Tab-separated table of N, CA and C in Angstrom:
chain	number	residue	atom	x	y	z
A	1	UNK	N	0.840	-1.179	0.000
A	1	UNK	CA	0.000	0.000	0.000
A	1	UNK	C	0.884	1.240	0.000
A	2	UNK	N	0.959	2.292	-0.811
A	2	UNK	CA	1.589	3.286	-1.220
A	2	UNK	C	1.244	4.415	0.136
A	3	UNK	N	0.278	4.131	0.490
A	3	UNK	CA	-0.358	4.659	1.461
A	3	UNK	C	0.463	5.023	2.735
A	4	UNK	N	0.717	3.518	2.945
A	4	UNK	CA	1.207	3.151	4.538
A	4	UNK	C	2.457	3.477	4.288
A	5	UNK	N	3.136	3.114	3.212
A	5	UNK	CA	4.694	3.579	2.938
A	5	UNK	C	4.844	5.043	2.910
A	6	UNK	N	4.291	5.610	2.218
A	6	UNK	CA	4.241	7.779	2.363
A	6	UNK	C	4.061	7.464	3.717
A	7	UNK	N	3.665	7.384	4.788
A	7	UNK	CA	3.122	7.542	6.351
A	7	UNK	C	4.573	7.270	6.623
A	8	UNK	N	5.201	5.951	6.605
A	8	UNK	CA	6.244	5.464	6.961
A	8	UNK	C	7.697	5.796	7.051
A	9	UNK	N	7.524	6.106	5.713
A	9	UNK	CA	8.842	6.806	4.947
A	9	UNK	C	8.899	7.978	5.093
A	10	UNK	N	8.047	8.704	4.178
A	10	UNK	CA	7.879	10.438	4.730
A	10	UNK	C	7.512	10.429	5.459
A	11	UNK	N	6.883	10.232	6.950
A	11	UNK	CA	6.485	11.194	7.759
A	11	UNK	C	5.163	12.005	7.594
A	12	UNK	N	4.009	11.422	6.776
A	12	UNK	CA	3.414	12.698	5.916
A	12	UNK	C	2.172	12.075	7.820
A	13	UNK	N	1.637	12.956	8.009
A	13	UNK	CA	0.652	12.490	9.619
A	13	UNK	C	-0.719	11.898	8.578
A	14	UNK	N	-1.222	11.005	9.852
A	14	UNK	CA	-2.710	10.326	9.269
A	14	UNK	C	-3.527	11.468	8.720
A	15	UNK	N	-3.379	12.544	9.359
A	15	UNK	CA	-4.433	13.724	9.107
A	15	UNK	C	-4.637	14.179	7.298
A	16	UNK	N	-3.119	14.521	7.305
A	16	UNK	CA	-2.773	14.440	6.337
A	16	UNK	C	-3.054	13.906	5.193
A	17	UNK	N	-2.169	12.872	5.207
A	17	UNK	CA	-2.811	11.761	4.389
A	17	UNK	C	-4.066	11.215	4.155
A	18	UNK	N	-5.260	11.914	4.679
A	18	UNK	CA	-6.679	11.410	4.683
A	18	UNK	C	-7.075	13.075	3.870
A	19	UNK	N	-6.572	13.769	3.987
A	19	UNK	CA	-7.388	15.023	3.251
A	19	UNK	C	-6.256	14.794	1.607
A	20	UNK	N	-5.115	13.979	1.720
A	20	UNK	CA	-4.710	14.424	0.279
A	20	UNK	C	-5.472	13.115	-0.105
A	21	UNK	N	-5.884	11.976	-0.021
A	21	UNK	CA	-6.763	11.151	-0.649
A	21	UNK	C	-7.947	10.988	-0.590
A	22	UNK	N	-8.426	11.671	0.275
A	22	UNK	CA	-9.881	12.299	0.482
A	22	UNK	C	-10.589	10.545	0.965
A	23	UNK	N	-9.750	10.362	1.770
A	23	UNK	CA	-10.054	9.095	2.897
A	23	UNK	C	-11.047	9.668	4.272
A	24	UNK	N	-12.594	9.216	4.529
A	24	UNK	CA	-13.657	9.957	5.126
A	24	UNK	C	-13.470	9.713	6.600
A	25	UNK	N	-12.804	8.164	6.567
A	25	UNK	CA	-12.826	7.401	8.302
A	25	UNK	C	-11.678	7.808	8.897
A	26	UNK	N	-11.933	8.226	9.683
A	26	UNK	CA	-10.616	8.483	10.984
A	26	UNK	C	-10.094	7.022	11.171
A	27	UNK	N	-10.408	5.979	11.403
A	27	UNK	CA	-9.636	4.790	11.332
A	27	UNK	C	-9.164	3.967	10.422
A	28	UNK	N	-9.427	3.955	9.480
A	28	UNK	CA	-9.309	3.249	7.974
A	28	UNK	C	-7.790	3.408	7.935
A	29	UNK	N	-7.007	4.483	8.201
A	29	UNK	CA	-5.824	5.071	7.754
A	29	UNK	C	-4.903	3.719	8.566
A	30	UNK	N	-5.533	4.135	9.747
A	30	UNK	CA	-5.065	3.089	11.303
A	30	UNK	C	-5.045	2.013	11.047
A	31	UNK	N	-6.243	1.678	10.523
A	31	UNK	CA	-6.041	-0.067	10.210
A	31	UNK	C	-4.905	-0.825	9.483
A	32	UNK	N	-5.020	0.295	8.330
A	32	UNK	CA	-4.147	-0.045	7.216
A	32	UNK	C	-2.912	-0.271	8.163
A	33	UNK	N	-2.758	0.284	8.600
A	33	UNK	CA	-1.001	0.697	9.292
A	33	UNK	C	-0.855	-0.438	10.129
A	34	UNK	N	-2.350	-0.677	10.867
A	34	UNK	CA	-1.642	-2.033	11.631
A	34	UNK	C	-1.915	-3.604	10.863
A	35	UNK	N	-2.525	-3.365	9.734
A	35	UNK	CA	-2.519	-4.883	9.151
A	35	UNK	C	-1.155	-4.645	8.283
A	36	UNK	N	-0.719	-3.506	7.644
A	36	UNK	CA	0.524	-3.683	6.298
A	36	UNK	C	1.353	-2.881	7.109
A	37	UNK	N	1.221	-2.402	7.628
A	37	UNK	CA	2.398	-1.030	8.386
A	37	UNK	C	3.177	-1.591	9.760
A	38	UNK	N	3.948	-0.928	9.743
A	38	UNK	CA	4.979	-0.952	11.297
A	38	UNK	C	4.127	-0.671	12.581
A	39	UNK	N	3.568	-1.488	13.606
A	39	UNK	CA	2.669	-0.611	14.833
A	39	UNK	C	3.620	0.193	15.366
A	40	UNK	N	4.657	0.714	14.844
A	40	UNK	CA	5.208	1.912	16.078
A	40	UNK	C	4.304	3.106	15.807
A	41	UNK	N	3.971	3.469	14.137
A	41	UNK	CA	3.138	4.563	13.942
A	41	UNK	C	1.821	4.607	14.811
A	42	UNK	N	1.250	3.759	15.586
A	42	UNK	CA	-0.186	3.505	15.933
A	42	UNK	C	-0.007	4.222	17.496
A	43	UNK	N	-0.930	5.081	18.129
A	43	UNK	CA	-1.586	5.658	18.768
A	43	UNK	C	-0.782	4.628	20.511
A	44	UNK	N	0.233	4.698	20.729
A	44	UNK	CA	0.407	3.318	21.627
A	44	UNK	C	1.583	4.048	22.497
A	45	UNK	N	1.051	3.807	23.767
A	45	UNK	CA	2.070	4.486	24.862
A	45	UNK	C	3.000	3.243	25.683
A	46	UNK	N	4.429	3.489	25.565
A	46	UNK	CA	5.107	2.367	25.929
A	46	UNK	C	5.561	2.572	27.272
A	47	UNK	N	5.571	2.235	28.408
A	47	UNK	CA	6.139	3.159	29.723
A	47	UNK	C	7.349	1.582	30.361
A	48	UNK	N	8.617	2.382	30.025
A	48	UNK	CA	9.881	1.032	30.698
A	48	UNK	C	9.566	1.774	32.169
A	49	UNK	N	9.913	0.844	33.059
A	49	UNK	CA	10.176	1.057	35.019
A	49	UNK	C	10.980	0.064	34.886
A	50	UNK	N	12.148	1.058	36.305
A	50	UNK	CA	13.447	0.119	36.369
A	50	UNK	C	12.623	-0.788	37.819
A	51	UNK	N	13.795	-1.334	38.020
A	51	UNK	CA	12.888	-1.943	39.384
A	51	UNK	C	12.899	-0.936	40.604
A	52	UNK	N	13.641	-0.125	40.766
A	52	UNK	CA	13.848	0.927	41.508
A	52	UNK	C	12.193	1.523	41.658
A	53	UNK	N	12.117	2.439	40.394
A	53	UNK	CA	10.714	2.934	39.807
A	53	UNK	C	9.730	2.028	40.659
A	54	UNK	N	9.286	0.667	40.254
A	54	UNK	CA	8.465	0.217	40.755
A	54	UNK	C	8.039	-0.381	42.316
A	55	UNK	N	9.403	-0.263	42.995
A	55	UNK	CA	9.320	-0.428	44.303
A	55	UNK	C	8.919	1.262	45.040
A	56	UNK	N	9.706	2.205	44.278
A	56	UNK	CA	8.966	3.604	45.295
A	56	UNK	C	7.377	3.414	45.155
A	57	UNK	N	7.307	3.110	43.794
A	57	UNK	CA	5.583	3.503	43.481
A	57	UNK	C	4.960	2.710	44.099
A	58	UNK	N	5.063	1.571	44.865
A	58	UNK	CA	4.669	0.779	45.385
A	58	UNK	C	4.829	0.870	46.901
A	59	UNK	N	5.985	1.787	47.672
A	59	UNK	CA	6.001	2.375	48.844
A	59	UNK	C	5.105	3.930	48.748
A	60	UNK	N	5.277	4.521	47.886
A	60	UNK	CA	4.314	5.510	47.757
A	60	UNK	C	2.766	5.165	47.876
A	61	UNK	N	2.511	4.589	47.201
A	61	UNK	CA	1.088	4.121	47.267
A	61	UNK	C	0.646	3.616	48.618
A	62	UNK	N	1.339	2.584	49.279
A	62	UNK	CA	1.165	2.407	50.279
A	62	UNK	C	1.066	3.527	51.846
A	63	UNK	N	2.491	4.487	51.525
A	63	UNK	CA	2.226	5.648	52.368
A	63	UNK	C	0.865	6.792	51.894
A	64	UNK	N	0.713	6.667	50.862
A	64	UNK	CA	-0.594	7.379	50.503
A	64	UNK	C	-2.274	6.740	51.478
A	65	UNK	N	-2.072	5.246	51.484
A	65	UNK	CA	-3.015	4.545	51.897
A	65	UNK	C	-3.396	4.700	53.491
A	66	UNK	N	-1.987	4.474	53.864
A	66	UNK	CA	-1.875	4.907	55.390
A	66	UNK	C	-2.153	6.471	55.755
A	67	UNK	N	-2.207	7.410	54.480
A	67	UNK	CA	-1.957	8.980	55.145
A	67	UNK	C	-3.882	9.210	54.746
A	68	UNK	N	-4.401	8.372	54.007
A	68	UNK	CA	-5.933	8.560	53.959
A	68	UNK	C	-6.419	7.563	54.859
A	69	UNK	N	-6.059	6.635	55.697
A	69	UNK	CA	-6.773	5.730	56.449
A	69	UNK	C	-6.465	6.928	58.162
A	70	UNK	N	-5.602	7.283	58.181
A	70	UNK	CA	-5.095	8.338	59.715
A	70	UNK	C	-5.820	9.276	59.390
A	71	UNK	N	-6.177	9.919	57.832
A	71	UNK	CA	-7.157	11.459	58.037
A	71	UNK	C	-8.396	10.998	58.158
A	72	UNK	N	-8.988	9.677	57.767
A	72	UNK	CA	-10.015	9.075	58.072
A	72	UNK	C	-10.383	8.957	59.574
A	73	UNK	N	-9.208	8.594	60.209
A	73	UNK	CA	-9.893	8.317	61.869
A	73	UNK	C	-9.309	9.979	62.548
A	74	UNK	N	-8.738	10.849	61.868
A	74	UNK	CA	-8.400	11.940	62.354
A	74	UNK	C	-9.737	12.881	61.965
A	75	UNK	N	-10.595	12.548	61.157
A	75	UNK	CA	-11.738	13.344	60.828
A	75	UNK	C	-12.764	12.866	61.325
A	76	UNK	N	-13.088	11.422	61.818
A	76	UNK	CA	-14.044	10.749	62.680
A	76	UNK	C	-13.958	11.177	64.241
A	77	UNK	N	-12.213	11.460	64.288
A	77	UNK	CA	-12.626	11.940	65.920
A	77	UNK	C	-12.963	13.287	66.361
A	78	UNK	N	-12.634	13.850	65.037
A	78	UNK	CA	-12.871	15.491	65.257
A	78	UNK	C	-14.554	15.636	65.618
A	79	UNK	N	-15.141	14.861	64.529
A	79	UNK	CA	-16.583	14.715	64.710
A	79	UNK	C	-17.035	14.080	65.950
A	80	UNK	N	-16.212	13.496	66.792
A	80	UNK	CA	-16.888	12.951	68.016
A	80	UNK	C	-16.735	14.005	69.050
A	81	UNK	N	-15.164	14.863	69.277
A	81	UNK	CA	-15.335	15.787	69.898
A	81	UNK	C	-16.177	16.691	69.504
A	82	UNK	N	-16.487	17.406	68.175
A	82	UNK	CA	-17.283	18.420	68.147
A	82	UNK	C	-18.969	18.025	68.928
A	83	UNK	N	-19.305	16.776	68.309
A	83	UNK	CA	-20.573	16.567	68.798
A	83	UNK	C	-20.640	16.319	70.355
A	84	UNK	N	-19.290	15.614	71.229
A	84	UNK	CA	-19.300	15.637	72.515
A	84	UNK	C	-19.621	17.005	73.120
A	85	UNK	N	-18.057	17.958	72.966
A	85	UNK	CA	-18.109	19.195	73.070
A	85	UNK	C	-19.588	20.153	72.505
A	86	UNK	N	-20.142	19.725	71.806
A	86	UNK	CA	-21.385	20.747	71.203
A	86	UNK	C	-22.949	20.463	72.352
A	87	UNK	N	-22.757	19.386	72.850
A	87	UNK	CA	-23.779	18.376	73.780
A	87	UNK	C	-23.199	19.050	75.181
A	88	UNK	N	-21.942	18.805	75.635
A	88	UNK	CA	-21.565	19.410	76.507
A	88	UNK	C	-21.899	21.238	76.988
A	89	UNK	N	-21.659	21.575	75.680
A	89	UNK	CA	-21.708	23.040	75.837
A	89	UNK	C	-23.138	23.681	75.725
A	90	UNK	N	-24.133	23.386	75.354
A	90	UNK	CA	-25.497	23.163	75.460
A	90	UNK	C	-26.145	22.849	76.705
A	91	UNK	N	-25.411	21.848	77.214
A	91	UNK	CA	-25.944	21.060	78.404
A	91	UNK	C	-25.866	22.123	79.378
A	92	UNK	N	-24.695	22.660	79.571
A	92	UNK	CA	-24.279	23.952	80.578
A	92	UNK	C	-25.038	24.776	80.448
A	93	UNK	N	-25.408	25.695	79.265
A	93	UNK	CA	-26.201	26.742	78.939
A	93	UNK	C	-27.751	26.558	79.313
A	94	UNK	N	-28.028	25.531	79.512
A	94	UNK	CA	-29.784	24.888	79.590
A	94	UNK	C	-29.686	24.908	81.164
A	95	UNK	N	-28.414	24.743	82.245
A	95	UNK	CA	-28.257	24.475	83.670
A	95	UNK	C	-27.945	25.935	84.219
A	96	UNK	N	-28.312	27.048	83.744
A	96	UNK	CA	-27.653	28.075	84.323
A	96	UNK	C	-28.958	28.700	84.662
């Protein structure tokens, strides 16, 4: 396909190449490329992690877990004092 080779070779973008052949589908171009073409051109995110990488992200995550499970019981007790303290301070005002 003369097609996939101009994409390949030149550089010409899918966009491109669909208004100079007056190609209508946004994917048609795509297909072509991944049945006759190289998939590096195709829409595809490659992400390398050393092992380093994947052990922080994996201590990170975990200290993330622990820092929302402590604001969890740090926001449950706030709510017990306020409602203690709010019962308390009521209680006084009703005894005077």
């Amino acid at each position: 396909m003369s097609i996939v080779e101009e994409i390949e070779k030149n550089g010409l973008s899918i966009a491109n190449c669909r208004r100079k052949y007056g190609i209508g589908g946004s994917t048609t171009i795509q297909k072509w490329l991944k049945k006759y073409g190289k998939n590096h051109l195709l829409n595809k995110i490659v992400r390398v992690e050393t092992i380093d990488e994947i052990r922080e992200l994996q201590a990170l995550k975990k200290e993330l877990k622990a820092l929302k499970e402590a604001f969890a019981e740090t926001t449950l007790e706030n709510k017990v004092y306020k409602t203690y303290f709010s019962n308390s301070w009521s209680g006084n005002r009703n005894g005077r």
